[in-house]
């Protein structure tokens, strides 16, 4: 059904169908678990992987007469997230009941914020390569409770319910339909995740389901999206389908790609896209209908009578604003400006706040570019190979800085530095002391090197002839001298002497 769609050019954001080009329009609803030790309306623990049903307060289990009590810390986390996305903070918000029946939802409703969310309009700049950022508008962030977990695969005859997750605070972060392709959707989630991790408001662990996305996809003809942007009138856009509960960047991309092609094929065959909720099957690589709009739940939202509207003070918000960390975009700009790095290197170094802090500790009072090269190539390379995070690095920023100091002072060569890095990595210790102990010292005394160069030239007259005829071959002498001095001679000094002595 789909093979008549030849290709999609990621740059042009266009899928070429049988009847002409189509464009993608995507909006994401991301559920981010609030980083908090306690739940949204109870003091029960949020610890992942605890014994089933061990972290359940009476109110989580919906025992009669139990009342929810708002967790101030979770509210602060949502506000902090809003500030991080440069969003409007609503000093007055309110909770609503979203009613539906499900075994892992003992209350029979989820407490959410439909009509008055705590955070309004914000924005995220999505990185699409060095120096290329696309602005995606965030429509709102609201606070809500997570549901529990039904377990159907433990017993052939019974299902089990684990209520540990019931009532855990979620932030639902809703984007405008400003995302234009699968790569951009994945990059949006990656950027959002990075910002949340910088803020410390969600750990971003997608495997545990702490960050998951509902992906809305529609297709339209070139020009329609611009018409929507100009008027904010959704009728210019195609009918969307929503793919539920995606917790992998790769699957998000695959699902969008498939779903867009499915809709195009349908439209080109004269059919219509029906608004519905779909699920992505990664094994088959396709989306399938979960429920249509007609089957959509009527949630019968109404204001939760157990909770007063949530009123917060501007001074309290200001207090949170005063503790905001430097966020990724600002950090990248500063790294480029202050350390003289490329955007690419700055982006690599700032992927995680801890990595950036490590780099700055190494770079301080040293050459920024040199520090960046060593941190990215040697340190990150080595950490990745062993599957370690920066916190588990066997070599500290001070130790790596020590190695760099020995290079800068000319005491050791780059090659020696790599050996020294290896030794410090495995055995620890002070780089300068290790270098001294092992006699790692390059000869920079040109008198000493000169003797070796002279001897080498005297012993190889044929090679001298060749080099004089073709100066490119002078490198042979440099190599020989470095070898003869056991790699201790400074390569720059050797090259200069060889060039001079051969009269090149
Ligand atoms: P609902 O609450 O019914 O899911 P919303 O209007 O809140 O509907 O939209 C949910 C998500 O769908 C938002 O992220 C929004 O950007 C996205 N969306 C809305 N219309 C479209 C469309 N035509 N194509 C793609 N995404 C869309
Ligand atoms: Mg939705």
Coordinates of C-alpha atoms and ligand atoms in Angstrom, one line a residue:
X1 CA 0.0 0.0 0.0
X2 CA 2.8 2.4 0.8
X3 CA 5.5 1.7 -1.7
X4 CA 4.4 4.2 -4.3
X5 CA 5.7 6.9 -1.9
X6 CA 9.2 7.2 -3.2
X7 CA 11.1 9.1 -0.6
X8 CA 11.1 11.8 2.0
X9 CA 13.8 14.4 1.9
X10 CA 14.4 15.3 5.6
X11 CA 15.6 18.8 4.7
X12 CA 12.6 19.7 2.6
X13 CA 10.2 18.1 5.1
X14 CA 8.2 16.7 2.2
X15 CA 6.9 13.3 1.3
X16 CA 6.4 12.9 -2.4
X17 CA 3.2 11.0 -3.0
X18 CA 1.5 9.8 -6.2
X19 CA -0.5 13.0 -6.4
X20 CA 2.2 15.4 -5.4
X21 CA 4.0 16.6 -2.3
X22 CA 2.7 16.4 1.3
X23 CA 4.0 17.9 4.5
X24 CA 3.9 16.6 8.0
X25 CA 2.4 18.4 11.0
X26 CA 3.1 17.0 14.5
X27 CA 2.2 18.0 18.0
X28 CA 3.4 16.2 21.1
X29 CA 1.9 15.7 24.5
X30 CA 4.7 14.7 26.8
X31 CA 4.1 13.1 30.2
X32 CA 7.0 13.8 32.5
X33 CA 7.1 12.3 36.0
X34 CA 7.9 15.0 38.5
X35 CA 11.1 14.4 40.3
X36 CA 9.8 14.2 43.9
X37 CA 10.1 11.8 46.8
X38 CA 6.4 11.9 47.6
X39 CA 3.3 11.7 45.4
X40 CA 1.1 14.7 44.2
X41 CA -1.6 14.3 46.9
X42 CA -0.1 11.9 49.4
X43 CA 3.1 11.4 51.4
X44 CA 3.6 7.9 49.9
X45 CA 7.1 7.3 48.3
X46 CA 7.6 7.4 44.6
X47 CA 10.6 5.0 44.7
X48 CA 10.8 3.0 41.4
X49 CA 11.0 -0.8 41.7
X50 CA 9.7 -1.0 45.2
X51 CA 7.7 -4.1 46.3
X52 CA 4.3 -4.0 44.5
X53 CA 1.6 -2.1 46.5
X54 CA 4.1 -1.1 49.2
X55 CA 4.0 2.7 48.4
X56 CA 0.3 3.3 48.6
X57 CA -1.4 5.8 51.0
X58 CA -5.0 5.4 51.8
X59 CA -5.9 8.3 49.5
X60 CA -4.0 6.7 46.6
X61 CA -6.1 3.5 47.1
X62 CA -9.2 5.7 47.2
X63 CA -10.3 4.6 50.6
X64 CA -13.6 6.2 51.5
X65 CA -13.3 9.5 53.3
X66 CA -9.7 10.1 52.3
X67 CA -8.8 13.6 51.0
X68 CA -6.0 14.7 48.8
X69 CA -3.5 17.2 50.1
X70 CA -1.4 19.1 47.5
X71 CA 2.3 18.5 47.6
X72 CA 3.9 22.0 47.5
X73 CA 7.2 20.6 46.2
X74 CA 5.5 19.1 43.1
X75 CA 3.8 22.5 42.4
X76 CA 7.3 24.2 42.7
X77 CA 8.7 21.7 40.3
X78 CA 6.0 22.5 37.7
X79 CA 6.6 26.2 38.2
X80 CA 10.3 25.6 37.8
X81 CA 9.7 23.7 34.6
X82 CA 7.5 26.5 33.3
X83 CA 10.2 29.1 34.0
X84 CA 12.7 26.9 32.2
X85 CA 10.5 27.0 29.1
X86 CA 10.1 30.8 29.4
X87 CA 6.4 30.2 30.0
X88 CA 3.7 32.1 31.6
X89 CA 3.0 31.0 35.2
X90 CA -0.6 31.1 36.2
X91 CA -0.9 32.3 39.8
X92 CA -4.3 30.7 39.9
X93 CA -4.9 27.2 38.5
X94 CA -7.5 24.5 39.4
X95 CA -7.9 20.8 39.5
X96 CA -10.5 18.8 37.6
X97 CA -11.7 15.3 37.8
X98 CA -11.3 13.3 34.6
X99 CA -13.7 10.4 35.0
X100 CA -13.0 6.9 33.6
X101 CA -13.1 3.4 34.9
X102 CA -9.9 1.3 34.9
X103 CA -8.7 -1.3 37.4
X104 CA -5.5 0.5 38.0
X105 CA -7.3 3.7 38.8
X106 CA -9.1 3.0 42.2
X107 CA -10.6 6.5 42.5
X108 CA -12.5 6.1 39.2
X109 CA -11.1 9.4 38.1
X110 CA -7.8 11.1 37.5
X111 CA -7.2 14.5 39.1
X112 CA -5.8 16.8 36.4
X113 CA -6.0 20.4 35.2
X114 CA -8.1 20.8 32.1
X115 CA -9.5 24.3 32.3
X116 CA -6.9 26.2 34.3
X117 CA -3.4 24.7 33.9
X118 CA -0.6 26.0 36.2
X119 CA 1.7 26.9 33.2
X120 CA 0.6 28.6 30.0
X121 CA 2.5 29.5 26.7
X122 CA 6.2 28.8 26.5
X123 CA 8.8 27.7 23.9
X124 CA 11.5 25.3 23.2
X125 CA 14.3 25.8 20.7
X126 CA 14.9 22.4 19.0
X127 CA 18.5 21.8 17.8
X128 CA 18.6 20.5 14.3
X129 CA 22.4 20.6 13.9
X130 CA 25.1 23.2 14.8
X131 CA 23.6 26.7 14.6
X132 CA 20.2 25.5 13.4
X133 CA 17.4 25.8 15.9
X134 CA 13.7 25.6 15.3
X135 CA 11.2 27.2 17.7
X136 CA 8.4 25.0 18.9
X137 CA 5.7 26.6 21.0
X138 CA 4.5 25.0 24.2
X139 CA 0.8 25.5 24.7
X140 CA 0.5 24.5 28.4
X141 CA 1.8 22.4 31.2
X142 CA -0.6 20.9 33.7
X143 CA -0.2 18.8 36.8
X144 CA -2.0 15.5 37.1
X145 CA -1.8 12.1 38.8
X146 CA -0.4 9.0 37.2
X147 CA -2.4 5.8 37.2
X148 CA -1.2 2.4 38.6
X149 CA 0.0 -0.6 36.6
X150 CA -2.0 -3.6 35.5
X151 CA 0.0 -6.7 35.1
X152 CA -1.4 -9.3 32.7
X153 CA 1.5 -11.5 32.0
X154 CA 2.2 -13.0 35.4
X155 CA -0.6 -15.5 35.5
X156 CA -2.6 -17.2 32.8
X157 CA -5.9 -16.7 34.6
X158 CA -5.5 -13.5 36.6
X159 CA -4.5 -9.9 36.2
X160 CA -2.7 -8.1 39.0
X161 CA -2.6 -4.4 39.9
X162 CA 0.3 -2.5 41.4
X163 CA -0.7 0.8 42.8
X164 CA 2.8 2.1 43.6
X165 CA 2.6 4.5 40.7
X166 CA -1.0 5.6 41.5
X167 CA -1.0 9.3 42.4
X168 CA 2.6 10.0 41.4
X169 CA 2.8 13.6 40.0
X170 CA 3.0 14.0 36.2
X171 CA 3.5 17.2 34.2
X172 CA 1.8 17.0 30.9
X173 CA 3.7 19.3 28.5
X174 CA 1.6 20.0 25.4
X175 CA 3.3 21.4 22.3
X176 CA 1.6 23.4 19.5
X177 CA 1.6 21.5 16.2
X178 CA 4.9 23.2 15.2
X179 CA 6.9 20.1 14.6
X180 CA 7.5 19.2 11.0
X181 CA 9.2 15.8 10.8
X182 CA 10.2 12.7 12.6
X183 CA 13.7 13.9 13.2
X184 CA 12.4 17.1 14.6
X185 CA 10.0 15.3 16.9
X186 CA 12.8 13.2 18.3
X187 CA 15.0 16.3 18.7
X188 CA 12.1 18.1 20.5
X189 CA 11.8 15.2 23.0
X190 CA 15.6 15.2 23.4
X191 CA 15.7 18.9 24.1
X192 CA 12.8 18.9 26.4
X193 CA 14.4 15.9 28.3
X194 CA 17.7 17.8 28.5
X195 CA 16.1 20.9 29.9
X196 CA 14.1 18.9 32.5
X197 CA 17.3 17.1 33.6
X198 CA 19.1 20.5 33.9
X199 CA 16.2 21.8 36.0
X200 CA 16.1 18.6 38.1
X201 CA 12.3 18.5 37.6
X202 CA 12.2 15.1 35.9
X203 CA 14.9 12.5 35.6
X204 CA 14.0 11.8 31.9
X205 CA 14.3 8.1 32.3
X206 CA 12.4 6.9 29.3
X207 CA 13.0 3.2 29.9
X208 CA 11.2 3.4 33.3
X209 CA 8.4 5.4 31.6
X210 CA 9.2 8.6 33.4
X211 CA 9.1 10.5 30.1
X212 CA 6.6 9.3 27.5
X213 CA 4.9 11.0 24.6
X214 CA 1.6 10.9 22.8
X215 CA 2.4 11.9 19.2
X216 CA -0.3 13.7 17.1
X217 CA 0.3 13.4 13.3
X218 CA -1.4 14.9 10.4
X219 CA -0.5 15.6 6.7
X220 CA -1.3 18.6 4.5
X221 CA -0.4 20.2 1.2
X222 CA 2.5 22.7 0.9
X223 CA 1.3 26.1 1.9
X224 CA -1.4 24.9 4.3
X225 CA 0.8 25.0 7.3
X226 CA 1.8 28.6 6.6
X227 CA -1.9 29.4 6.3
X228 CA -2.4 27.8 9.7
X229 CA 0.5 29.8 11.2
X230 CA -0.8 33.1 9.8
X231 CA -4.3 32.5 11.2
X232 CA -4.0 29.9 13.9
X233 CA -7.0 28.3 12.2
X234 CA -6.7 24.6 12.5
X235 CA -9.1 24.0 9.6
X236 CA -6.1 24.6 7.3
X237 CA -4.5 21.4 8.8
X238 CA -5.3 17.8 8.1
X239 CA -7.2 15.5 10.5
X240 CA -4.7 14.2 13.1
X241 CA -4.3 10.7 14.6
X242 CA -2.7 10.4 18.1
X243 CA -0.2 7.6 18.7
X244 CA -0.2 6.9 22.4
X245 CA 2.5 6.3 25.0
X246 CA 5.8 6.3 23.1
X247 CA 8.9 5.9 25.3
X248 CA 11.7 5.6 22.7
X249 CA 13.1 8.3 20.4
X250 CA 13.6 5.7 17.7
X251 CA 10.1 4.4 17.9
X252 CA 8.7 7.9 17.9
X253 CA 10.4 8.5 14.6
X254 CA 9.4 5.2 13.0
X255 CA 5.8 5.7 14.1
X256 CA 5.5 9.2 12.6
X257 CA 7.1 8.1 9.4
X258 CA 4.7 5.1 9.1
X259 CA 1.7 7.1 10.2
X260 CA 2.3 9.9 7.7
X261 CA 2.6 7.5 4.9
X262 CA -0.5 5.6 5.9
X263 CA -2.5 8.9 6.0
X264 CA -1.1 10.0 2.6
X265 CA -1.9 6.6 1.0
X266 CA -5.4 6.8 2.4
X267 CA -6.0 10.3 1.1
X268 CA -4.5 9.6 -2.3
X269 CA -6.9 6.6 -2.6
X270 CA -9.8 9.0 -2.1
X271 CA -10.3 8.1 1.5
X272 CA -10.4 10.2 4.7
X273 CA -8.3 10.2 7.8
X274 CA -10.5 9.6 10.8
X275 CA -9.4 11.2 14.1
X276 CA -8.5 8.3 16.4
X277 CA -6.1 7.0 18.9
X278 CA -3.5 4.5 17.6
X279 CA -0.8 2.3 19.0
X280 CA 2.6 1.7 17.5
X281 CA 3.8 -1.9 17.2
X282 CA 7.6 -1.8 17.0
X283 CA 7.8 -5.4 15.9
X284 CA 5.6 -4.9 12.9
X285 CA 6.7 -1.3 12.4
X286 CA 3.1 -0.1 12.0
X287 CA 0.5 1.8 13.9
X288 CA -3.0 0.3 14.5
X289 CA -6.2 1.7 15.7
X290 CA -6.9 1.6 19.4
X291 CA -10.1 3.6 19.6
X292 CA -11.9 5.9 17.2
X293 CA -13.3 9.3 18.0
X294 CA -16.8 7.7 18.4
X295 CA -15.4 5.4 21.0
X296 CA -13.4 8.2 22.7
X297 CA -14.1 8.5 26.4
X298 CA -16.5 11.1 27.6
X299 CA -14.5 12.0 30.7
X300 CA -17.2 14.3 32.2
X301 CA -14.6 16.7 33.5
X302 CA -15.7 18.8 36.4
X303 CA -13.8 20.8 39.1
X304 CA -12.5 18.5 41.8
X305 CA -14.6 19.3 44.9
X306 CA -11.9 18.0 47.2
X307 CA -9.3 20.7 46.2
X308 CA -9.5 24.4 46.4
X309 CA -8.2 26.3 43.4
X310 CA -4.4 26.5 43.6
X311 CA -3.3 30.0 44.3
X312 CA 0.4 30.9 44.4
X313 CA 2.2 34.1 45.1
X314 CA 4.3 36.0 42.7
X315 CA 7.0 36.3 45.4
X316 CA 7.1 32.5 45.7
X317 CA 7.5 32.2 41.9
X318 CA 10.3 34.8 42.1
X319 CA 12.0 32.8 44.8
X320 CA 12.0 29.8 42.4
X321 CA 13.2 32.0 39.5
X322 CA 16.1 33.1 41.6
X323 CA 17.4 29.5 41.8
X324 CA 17.2 28.7 38.1
X325 CA 20.4 27.0 36.7
X326 CA 22.0 28.1 33.5
X327 CA 20.1 26.2 30.8
X328 CA 21.5 24.4 27.7
X329 CA 21.0 27.2 25.1
X330 CA 22.7 29.8 27.3
X331 CA 25.5 27.4 28.2
X332 CA 26.2 26.6 24.6
X333 CA 26.4 30.3 23.7
X334 CA 28.7 30.9 26.6
X335 CA 31.0 28.0 25.8
X336 CA 31.3 29.2 22.2
X337 CA 32.0 32.8 23.4
X338 CA 34.2 32.2 26.4
X339 CA 36.1 29.0 25.6
X340 CA 36.3 29.6 21.8
X341 CA 34.6 26.3 21.0
X342 CA 32.6 25.3 17.9
X343 CA 28.8 25.0 18.4
X344 CA 29.2 21.3 17.8
X345 CA 31.7 20.8 20.6
X346 CA 29.8 23.1 22.9
X347 CA 26.6 21.1 22.3
X348 CA 28.5 17.8 23.0
X349 CA 30.0 19.2 26.3
X350 CA 26.6 20.6 27.5
X351 CA 24.5 17.5 26.8
X352 CA 24.4 16.9 30.5
X353 CA 25.0 19.6 33.2
X354 CA 27.5 17.3 35.0
X355 CA 29.5 16.9 31.8
X356 CA 29.6 20.7 31.3
X357 CA 30.7 21.3 34.9
X358 CA 33.5 18.7 34.5
X359 CA 34.7 20.4 31.3
X360 CA 34.8 23.8 32.9
X361 CA 36.8 22.5 35.8
X362 CA 39.3 21.1 33.4
X363 CA 39.3 24.2 31.2
X364 CA 39.6 26.9 33.9
X365 CA 42.9 28.7 33.7
X366 CA 43.8 26.4 30.7
X367 CA 43.3 26.4 26.9
X368 CA 39.6 25.9 26.3
X369 CA 39.9 24.2 22.9
X370 CA 42.6 21.8 24.2
X371 CA 40.5 21.0 27.2
X372 CA 37.5 20.3 25.0
X373 CA 39.4 18.0 22.7
X374 CA 40.7 16.0 25.6
X375 CA 37.3 15.8 27.4
X376 CA 35.4 14.9 24.2
X377 CA 37.9 12.6 22.5
X378 CA 39.8 10.9 25.3
X379 CA 37.6 11.1 28.3
X380 CA 34.1 10.8 26.8
X381 CA 35.5 8.2 24.3
X382 CA 36.8 6.1 27.1
X383 CA 33.7 6.5 29.3
X384 CA 31.4 5.5 26.4
X385 CA 33.5 2.5 25.7
X386 CA 33.1 1.3 29.3
X387 CA 29.5 2.4 29.5
X388 CA 30.3 4.8 32.4
X389 CA 28.8 8.2 33.2
X390 CA 30.9 11.2 34.2
X391 CA 30.1 10.7 37.9
X392 CA 31.9 7.3 37.7
X393 CA 34.9 8.7 35.8
X394 CA 38.1 7.1 37.2
X395 CA 40.0 10.2 36.3
X396 CA 39.0 13.5 38.0
X397 CA 38.9 17.0 36.4
X398 CA 42.0 17.9 38.5
X399 CA 43.9 14.9 37.3
X400 CA 43.0 15.5 33.6
X401 CA 44.0 19.1 34.1
X402 CA 47.3 17.9 35.5
X403 CA 48.0 16.0 32.3
X404 CA 47.1 19.0 30.2
X405 CA 49.5 21.2 32.2
X406 CA 52.4 18.9 31.4
X407 CA 51.6 19.2 27.7
X408 CA 51.3 22.9 27.8
X409 CA 54.6 23.4 29.7
X410 CA 56.2 21.2 27.0
X411 CA 57.3 18.6 29.6
X412 CA 55.6 15.8 27.8
X413 CA 54.5 15.2 24.2
X414 CA 50.9 14.5 23.1
X415 CA 51.8 10.9 22.7
X416 CA 53.2 10.7 26.2
X417 CA 50.1 12.5 27.5
X418 CA 47.9 9.7 26.1
X419 CA 50.0 7.1 27.8
X420 CA 49.9 9.1 31.0
X421 CA 46.1 9.5 30.7
X422 CA 45.9 5.7 30.4
X423 CA 48.0 5.2 33.5
X424 CA 46.1 7.7 35.6
X425 CA 42.8 6.1 34.4
X426 CA 43.8 2.7 35.6
X427 CA 46.0 3.3 38.7
X428 CA 45.0 6.9 39.7
X429 CA 47.6 9.2 41.2
X430 CA 49.1 12.6 40.5
X431 CA 50.0 13.0 36.8
X432 CA 53.1 15.1 37.4
X433 CA 54.5 12.6 40.0
X434 CA 53.8 9.6 37.7
X435 CA 55.5 11.4 34.7
X436 CA 58.6 12.1 36.9
X437 CA 58.7 8.6 38.3
X438 CA 58.5 7.0 34.8
X439 CA 60.9 9.4 33.2
X440 CA 58.2 10.7 30.8
X441 CA 59.9 13.8 29.7
X442 CA 60.3 15.1 26.2
X443 CA 63.6 16.6 25.1
X444 CA 63.1 20.2 24.1
X445 CA 66.8 21.1 24.5
X446 CA 67.5 21.7 20.8
X447 CA 71.3 21.1 21.3
X448 CA 70.6 17.5 22.2
X449 CA 68.1 17.0 19.4
X450 CA 70.5 18.7 16.9
X451 CA 73.1 16.1 17.6
X452 CA 70.7 13.3 16.7
X453 CA 69.5 15.2 13.5
X454 CA 73.1 15.7 12.4
X455 CA 74.0 12.1 12.9
X456 CA 70.9 11.0 11.0
X457 CA 71.7 13.2 8.1
X458 CA 75.3 12.1 8.0
X459 CA 74.3 8.4 8.0
X460 CA 71.7 8.6 5.2
X461 CA 73.1 10.5 2.2
X462 CA 70.8 8.9 -0.3
X463 CA 67.7 9.9 1.8
X464 CA 69.2 13.5 1.9
X465 CA 69.3 13.6 -1.9
X466 CA 65.7 12.5 -2.1
X467 CA 64.5 15.0 0.5
X468 CA 66.2 17.8 -1.2
X469 CA 64.6 16.9 -4.5
X470 CA 61.2 16.5 -2.9
X471 CA 60.9 18.3 0.5
X472 CA 57.8 16.3 1.3
X473 CA 60.2 13.4 2.0
X474 CA 61.9 15.3 4.9
X475 CA 59.3 13.8 7.2
X476 CA 61.3 10.6 7.0
X477 CA 64.1 12.2 9.0
X478 CA 61.7 13.6 11.6
X479 CA 60.3 10.1 12.1
X480 CA 63.7 8.6 12.5
X481 CA 64.8 11.2 15.0
X482 CA 61.7 10.8 17.1
X483 CA 62.2 7.0 17.0
X484 CA 65.9 7.4 18.0
X485 CA 65.0 9.6 20.9
X486 CA 62.3 7.2 22.1
X487 CA 59.5 9.6 21.4
X488 CA 60.9 12.1 23.9
X489 CA 61.9 14.8 21.4
X490 CA 59.4 17.5 20.7
X491 CA 58.1 16.9 17.2
X492 CA 57.9 20.6 16.4
X493 CA 61.5 21.2 17.3
X494 CA 62.6 18.2 15.3
X495 CA 60.8 19.2 12.2
X496 CA 62.2 22.7 12.4
X497 CA 65.7 21.4 12.8
X498 CA 65.4 18.9 10.0
X499 CA 64.1 21.5 7.6
X500 CA 66.9 23.9 8.6
X501 CA 69.7 21.4 8.4
X502 CA 68.6 20.0 5.0
X503 CA 68.4 23.6 3.8
X504 CA 64.8 23.2 2.6
Ligands
LIG1 P1 -6.8 16.8 22.8 O1 -6.8 17.5 24.1 O2 -8.1 16.3 22.3 O3 -5.8 15.8 22.7 P2 -5.5 19.2 21.8 O4 -6.1 20.3 21.0 O5 -5.1 19.6 23.2 O6 -6.4 18.0 21.8 O7 -4.2 18.8 21.0 C1 -3.4 17.8 21.5 C2 -2.1 17.8 20.7 O8 -2.4 17.6 19.3 C3 -1.4 19.1 20.8 O9 0.0 18.7 21.0 C4 -1.5 19.7 19.4 O10 -0.4 20.5 19.1 C5 -1.7 18.6 18.5 N1 -2.5 18.8 17.3 C6 -3.6 19.5 17.2 N2 -4.0 19.5 15.9 C7 -3.1 18.9 15.2 C8 -3.0 18.6 13.8 N3 -3.9 19.0 12.9 N4 -1.9 17.9 13.4 C9 -1.0 17.5 14.3 N5 -1.1 17.7 15.6 C10 -2.1 18.4 16.0
LIG2 MG1 -4.6 14.2 23.5

